[in-house]
């Protein structure tokens, strides 16, 4: 398989779908897969008609089982570089100004948990299993922790990372790791429903809102409130904000330009 076949990049209406297409390998990732996913994020942002990104895996058994453990695949590092490809993918997702939905169609383990955590929202099939099994093969979920620690209680993060034992979809929901758990047959419908709640909103508001949320993560309250009070003033000057106010007063649906 070529890298292009191993990751399917497809625009469906106003959503850009990134599908890891290695079902026979439980959608495990390697350098080529990561590079193609990064290209998908780039393409999505380059298309002005795209309003959201959906990240998923092929088949119904695995979303992503983590890094490909074949020799020279999942743990191949170029130590002359200050960053690694997987970490750069997580950076790309964190800096994305399009909302990202994880459509979790099955097992989500190890590096797959990082892909889940880099999404803004997650819809999950009820048979999915989650986990950080790295300690079972002598490593640790180092890069995943950078995102996971801000999503679920730290006691749970420590339990998952230190024991390496899996958890079910309902436990993931209870922990706040995912947004929705549905029967497998309803996964696509629920994903479409969530997409529909995004694509009819102001692209400008979402774009600038995501940028602001990213910026204030490392700020104190005083820094964040000072930053955001200036951001709301700038946002009010955009065409979308003016259109939104006009549509509200005229009792009609807004026509967003994304400007």
Coordinates of C-alpha atoms in Angstrom, one line a residue:
X1 CA 0.0 0.0 0.0
X2 CA 1.1 3.5 -0.7
X3 CA 0.9 6.2 2.0
X4 CA -2.0 7.8 0.0
X5 CA -4.0 4.6 0.2
X6 CA -3.2 4.1 3.9
X7 CA -4.8 7.5 4.7
X8 CA -7.9 8.5 2.8
X9 CA -8.4 12.3 2.4
X10 CA -11.8 13.2 1.3
X11 CA -14.1 16.2 1.4
X12 CA -17.7 15.4 2.1
X13 CA -19.9 18.4 1.8
X14 CA -18.5 20.9 4.3
X15 CA -16.5 18.3 6.2
X16 CA -13.0 17.0 5.5
X17 CA -12.6 13.4 6.4
X18 CA -9.2 11.9 7.3
X19 CA -9.5 8.1 7.5
X20 CA -6.6 5.8 8.5
X21 CA -7.0 3.0 6.1
X22 CA -5.1 0.1 7.6
X23 CA -7.8 -2.1 9.0
X24 CA -5.7 -5.2 8.7
X25 CA -3.1 -3.6 11.0
X26 CA -5.8 -2.2 13.3
X27 CA -5.2 1.2 11.8
X28 CA -1.8 1.4 13.5
X29 CA 0.3 4.5 12.5
X30 CA 3.8 4.9 11.2
X31 CA 5.8 7.8 9.7
X32 CA 4.0 7.8 6.4
X33 CA 0.6 7.6 8.0
X34 CA 1.4 10.6 10.2
X35 CA 2.7 12.6 7.3
X36 CA -0.5 12.0 5.3
X37 CA -2.6 13.0 8.3
X38 CA -0.7 16.2 8.6
X39 CA -1.3 16.8 4.9
X40 CA -5.0 16.2 5.5
X41 CA -5.1 18.9 8.2
X42 CA -3.3 21.3 5.8
X43 CA -5.6 20.6 2.9
X44 CA -8.7 21.1 5.1
X45 CA -7.5 24.5 6.3
X46 CA -6.6 25.5 2.7
X47 CA -10.2 24.9 1.5
X48 CA -12.5 27.9 2.4
X49 CA -15.6 25.7 2.0
X50 CA -14.5 23.3 4.8
X51 CA -16.1 23.9 8.2
X52 CA -14.9 20.9 10.2
X53 CA -12.5 17.9 10.1
X54 CA -13.6 14.3 10.9
X55 CA -10.8 11.8 12.0
X56 CA -11.6 8.1 11.9
X57 CA -10.3 4.7 11.1
X58 CA -11.4 2.2 8.4
X59 CA -13.6 -0.8 9.4
X60 CA -15.4 -1.3 12.7
X61 CA -12.7 -3.0 14.8
X62 CA -10.2 -0.2 15.4
X63 CA -10.0 3.6 15.4
X64 CA -6.2 3.4 15.9
X65 CA -4.3 0.8 17.9
X66 CA -1.3 3.1 18.3
X67 CA 2.1 3.0 16.7
X68 CA 3.0 0.2 14.3
X69 CA 5.3 -2.1 16.3
X70 CA 7.0 -3.6 13.3
X71 CA 10.8 -3.0 13.3
X72 CA 11.6 0.4 11.9
X73 CA 8.0 1.6 11.9
X74 CA 6.5 2.9 15.2
X75 CA 9.7 3.6 17.1
X76 CA 12.0 4.9 14.3
X77 CA 13.5 8.2 15.4
X78 CA 15.9 10.7 13.8
X79 CA 17.8 12.0 16.8
X80 CA 19.2 14.9 14.7
X81 CA 15.8 16.5 14.7
X82 CA 14.5 18.4 17.7
X83 CA 10.9 17.1 17.2
X84 CA 9.3 13.9 16.0
X85 CA 6.6 13.5 13.4
X86 CA 3.9 12.3 15.8
X87 CA 4.5 15.2 18.2
X88 CA 4.3 17.6 15.2
X89 CA 0.9 16.1 14.2
X90 CA -0.4 16.8 17.7
X91 CA 1.0 20.4 17.4
X92 CA -0.8 20.8 14.1
X93 CA -4.1 19.7 15.6
X94 CA -3.7 21.9 18.6
X95 CA -3.1 24.9 16.3
X96 CA -5.9 24.0 14.0
X97 CA -8.7 26.6 13.6
X98 CA -11.2 24.1 12.3
X99 CA -13.1 22.0 14.7
X100 CA -12.0 18.3 14.8
X101 CA -14.3 15.5 15.5
X102 CA -13.0 12.0 16.3
X103 CA -15.3 9.3 15.0
X104 CA -14.1 6.4 17.2
X105 CA -15.2 3.3 15.4
X106 CA -13.4 0.7 17.6
X107 CA -10.2 0.1 19.6
X108 CA -8.3 3.2 20.6
X109 CA -5.0 2.5 22.2
X110 CA -1.6 4.1 22.9
X111 CA -0.9 6.6 20.1
X112 CA -4.5 6.3 19.1
X113 CA -5.4 7.9 22.4
X114 CA -3.3 10.9 21.3
X115 CA -5.3 11.2 18.1
X116 CA -8.5 11.1 20.2
X117 CA -7.2 13.7 22.6
X118 CA -6.1 16.1 19.8
X119 CA -9.7 16.3 18.6
X120 CA -12.2 18.8 20.0
X121 CA -15.0 16.4 20.3
X122 CA -15.5 12.6 20.1
X123 CA -18.3 10.3 19.1
X124 CA -17.7 6.7 20.1
X125 CA -19.1 3.3 19.2
X126 CA -20.2 1.5 22.3
X127 CA -18.0 -1.5 21.6
X128 CA -14.8 0.6 21.6
X129 CA -12.0 0.0 24.1
X130 CA -9.5 2.6 25.2
X131 CA -6.1 2.3 26.9
X132 CA -2.5 3.2 27.4
X133 CA -0.8 -0.2 27.2
X134 CA 2.7 1.1 26.6
X135 CA 4.1 -0.2 29.9
X136 CA 3.3 -3.7 28.7
X137 CA 6.0 -3.3 26.0
X138 CA 8.5 -1.3 28.1
X139 CA 7.7 2.2 27.0
X140 CA 5.4 5.0 28.3
X141 CA 2.7 7.2 26.7
X142 CA 4.9 10.3 26.9
X143 CA 3.5 12.4 24.2
X144 CA -0.1 11.4 24.8
X145 CA 0.2 12.7 28.4
X146 CA 0.7 16.2 27.2
X147 CA -2.9 16.3 26.0
X148 CA -4.6 13.7 28.2
X149 CA -3.7 15.4 31.5
X150 CA -5.9 18.3 30.6
X151 CA -8.9 16.2 29.7
X152 CA -9.5 13.8 32.5
X153 CA -8.8 13.7 36.3
X154 CA -5.1 13.1 37.0
X155 CA -5.8 10.2 39.2
X156 CA -7.4 8.4 36.3
X157 CA -4.5 9.4 34.0
X158 CA -2.0 7.9 36.4
X159 CA -4.1 4.7 36.7
X160 CA -4.4 4.3 33.0
X161 CA -0.8 5.0 32.3
X162 CA 0.8 3.0 35.1
X163 CA -1.4 -0.1 34.9
X164 CA -1.8 -0.2 31.1
X165 CA -5.2 -1.8 31.5
X166 CA -8.0 -1.0 29.1
X167 CA -11.3 0.7 29.8
X168 CA -14.7 0.6 28.1
X169 CA -16.6 3.2 26.2
X170 CA -19.0 4.0 29.1
X171 CA -16.0 4.5 31.5
X172 CA -14.4 6.8 28.9
X173 CA -17.6 8.8 28.8
X174 CA -17.9 9.0 32.6
X175 CA -14.3 10.2 32.7
X176 CA -15.0 13.0 30.3
X177 CA -12.7 11.6 27.6
X178 CA -15.4 11.5 25.0
X179 CA -18.6 13.3 24.3
X180 CA -21.1 10.6 23.1
X181 CA -21.3 6.9 23.1
X182 CA -23.8 5.3 20.7
X183 CA -24.5 1.8 19.2
X184 CA -22.2 1.1 16.3
X185 CA -25.1 1.3 13.9
X186 CA -25.8 4.9 15.0
X187 CA -22.2 6.1 14.8
X188 CA -22.5 7.8 11.4
X189 CA -25.8 9.4 12.2
X190 CA -24.5 10.8 15.5
X191 CA -21.3 12.1 13.7
X192 CA -23.4 13.8 11.1
X193 CA -25.7 15.3 13.8
X194 CA -22.7 16.8 15.5
X195 CA -21.3 18.1 12.2
X196 CA -24.6 19.7 11.5
X197 CA -24.3 21.7 14.7
X198 CA -20.9 23.1 13.6
X199 CA -21.2 23.8 9.9
X200 CA -24.2 26.2 10.2
X201 CA -22.3 28.5 12.6
X202 CA -20.0 31.4 11.9
X203 CA -16.7 30.1 10.5
X204 CA -15.0 33.3 11.6
X205 CA -16.3 33.0 15.2
X206 CA -15.1 29.4 15.4
X207 CA -11.8 30.1 13.8
X208 CA -11.0 33.0 16.1
X209 CA -12.6 31.2 19.0
X210 CA -10.4 28.2 18.7
X211 CA -7.3 30.4 18.3
X212 CA -8.3 32.2 21.5
X213 CA -8.9 29.0 23.5
X214 CA -5.5 27.7 22.5
X215 CA -3.8 31.0 23.4
X216 CA -5.3 31.3 26.9
X217 CA -4.5 27.7 28.0
X218 CA -1.2 28.7 29.5
X219 CA -2.4 32.1 30.8
X220 CA -3.4 33.1 34.3
X221 CA -6.9 34.5 34.8
X222 CA -5.6 38.1 34.7
X223 CA -3.7 37.4 31.5
X224 CA -6.6 35.6 29.9
X225 CA -9.3 38.1 30.7
X226 CA -7.1 40.9 29.3
X227 CA -6.4 39.0 26.1
X228 CA -10.0 38.0 25.6
X229 CA -11.5 41.4 26.2
X230 CA -9.4 42.7 23.3
X231 CA -10.4 39.6 21.2
X232 CA -14.1 40.2 21.5
X233 CA -13.7 43.8 20.4
X234 CA -11.8 42.6 17.3
X235 CA -14.3 39.9 16.6
X236 CA -17.2 42.4 16.6
X237 CA -15.5 44.1 13.7
X238 CA -15.7 41.1 11.4
X239 CA -18.2 40.7 8.5
X240 CA -19.6 37.5 10.2
X241 CA -20.3 39.4 13.4
X242 CA -22.1 42.2 11.6
X243 CA -24.1 39.6 9.5
X244 CA -25.0 37.7 12.7
X245 CA -26.4 40.7 14.4
X246 CA -28.3 41.8 11.3
X247 CA -29.8 38.4 10.8
X248 CA -30.9 38.3 14.5
X249 CA -32.6 41.6 14.2
X250 CA -34.2 40.7 10.9
X251 CA -35.3 37.3 12.2
X252 CA -33.6 35.4 9.4
X253 CA -30.9 32.8 9.0
X254 CA -27.4 34.4 8.7
X255 CA -25.4 34.0 5.5
X256 CA -21.9 33.4 6.6
X257 CA -18.9 34.5 4.5
X258 CA -16.3 33.4 6.9
X259 CA -14.8 36.9 6.9

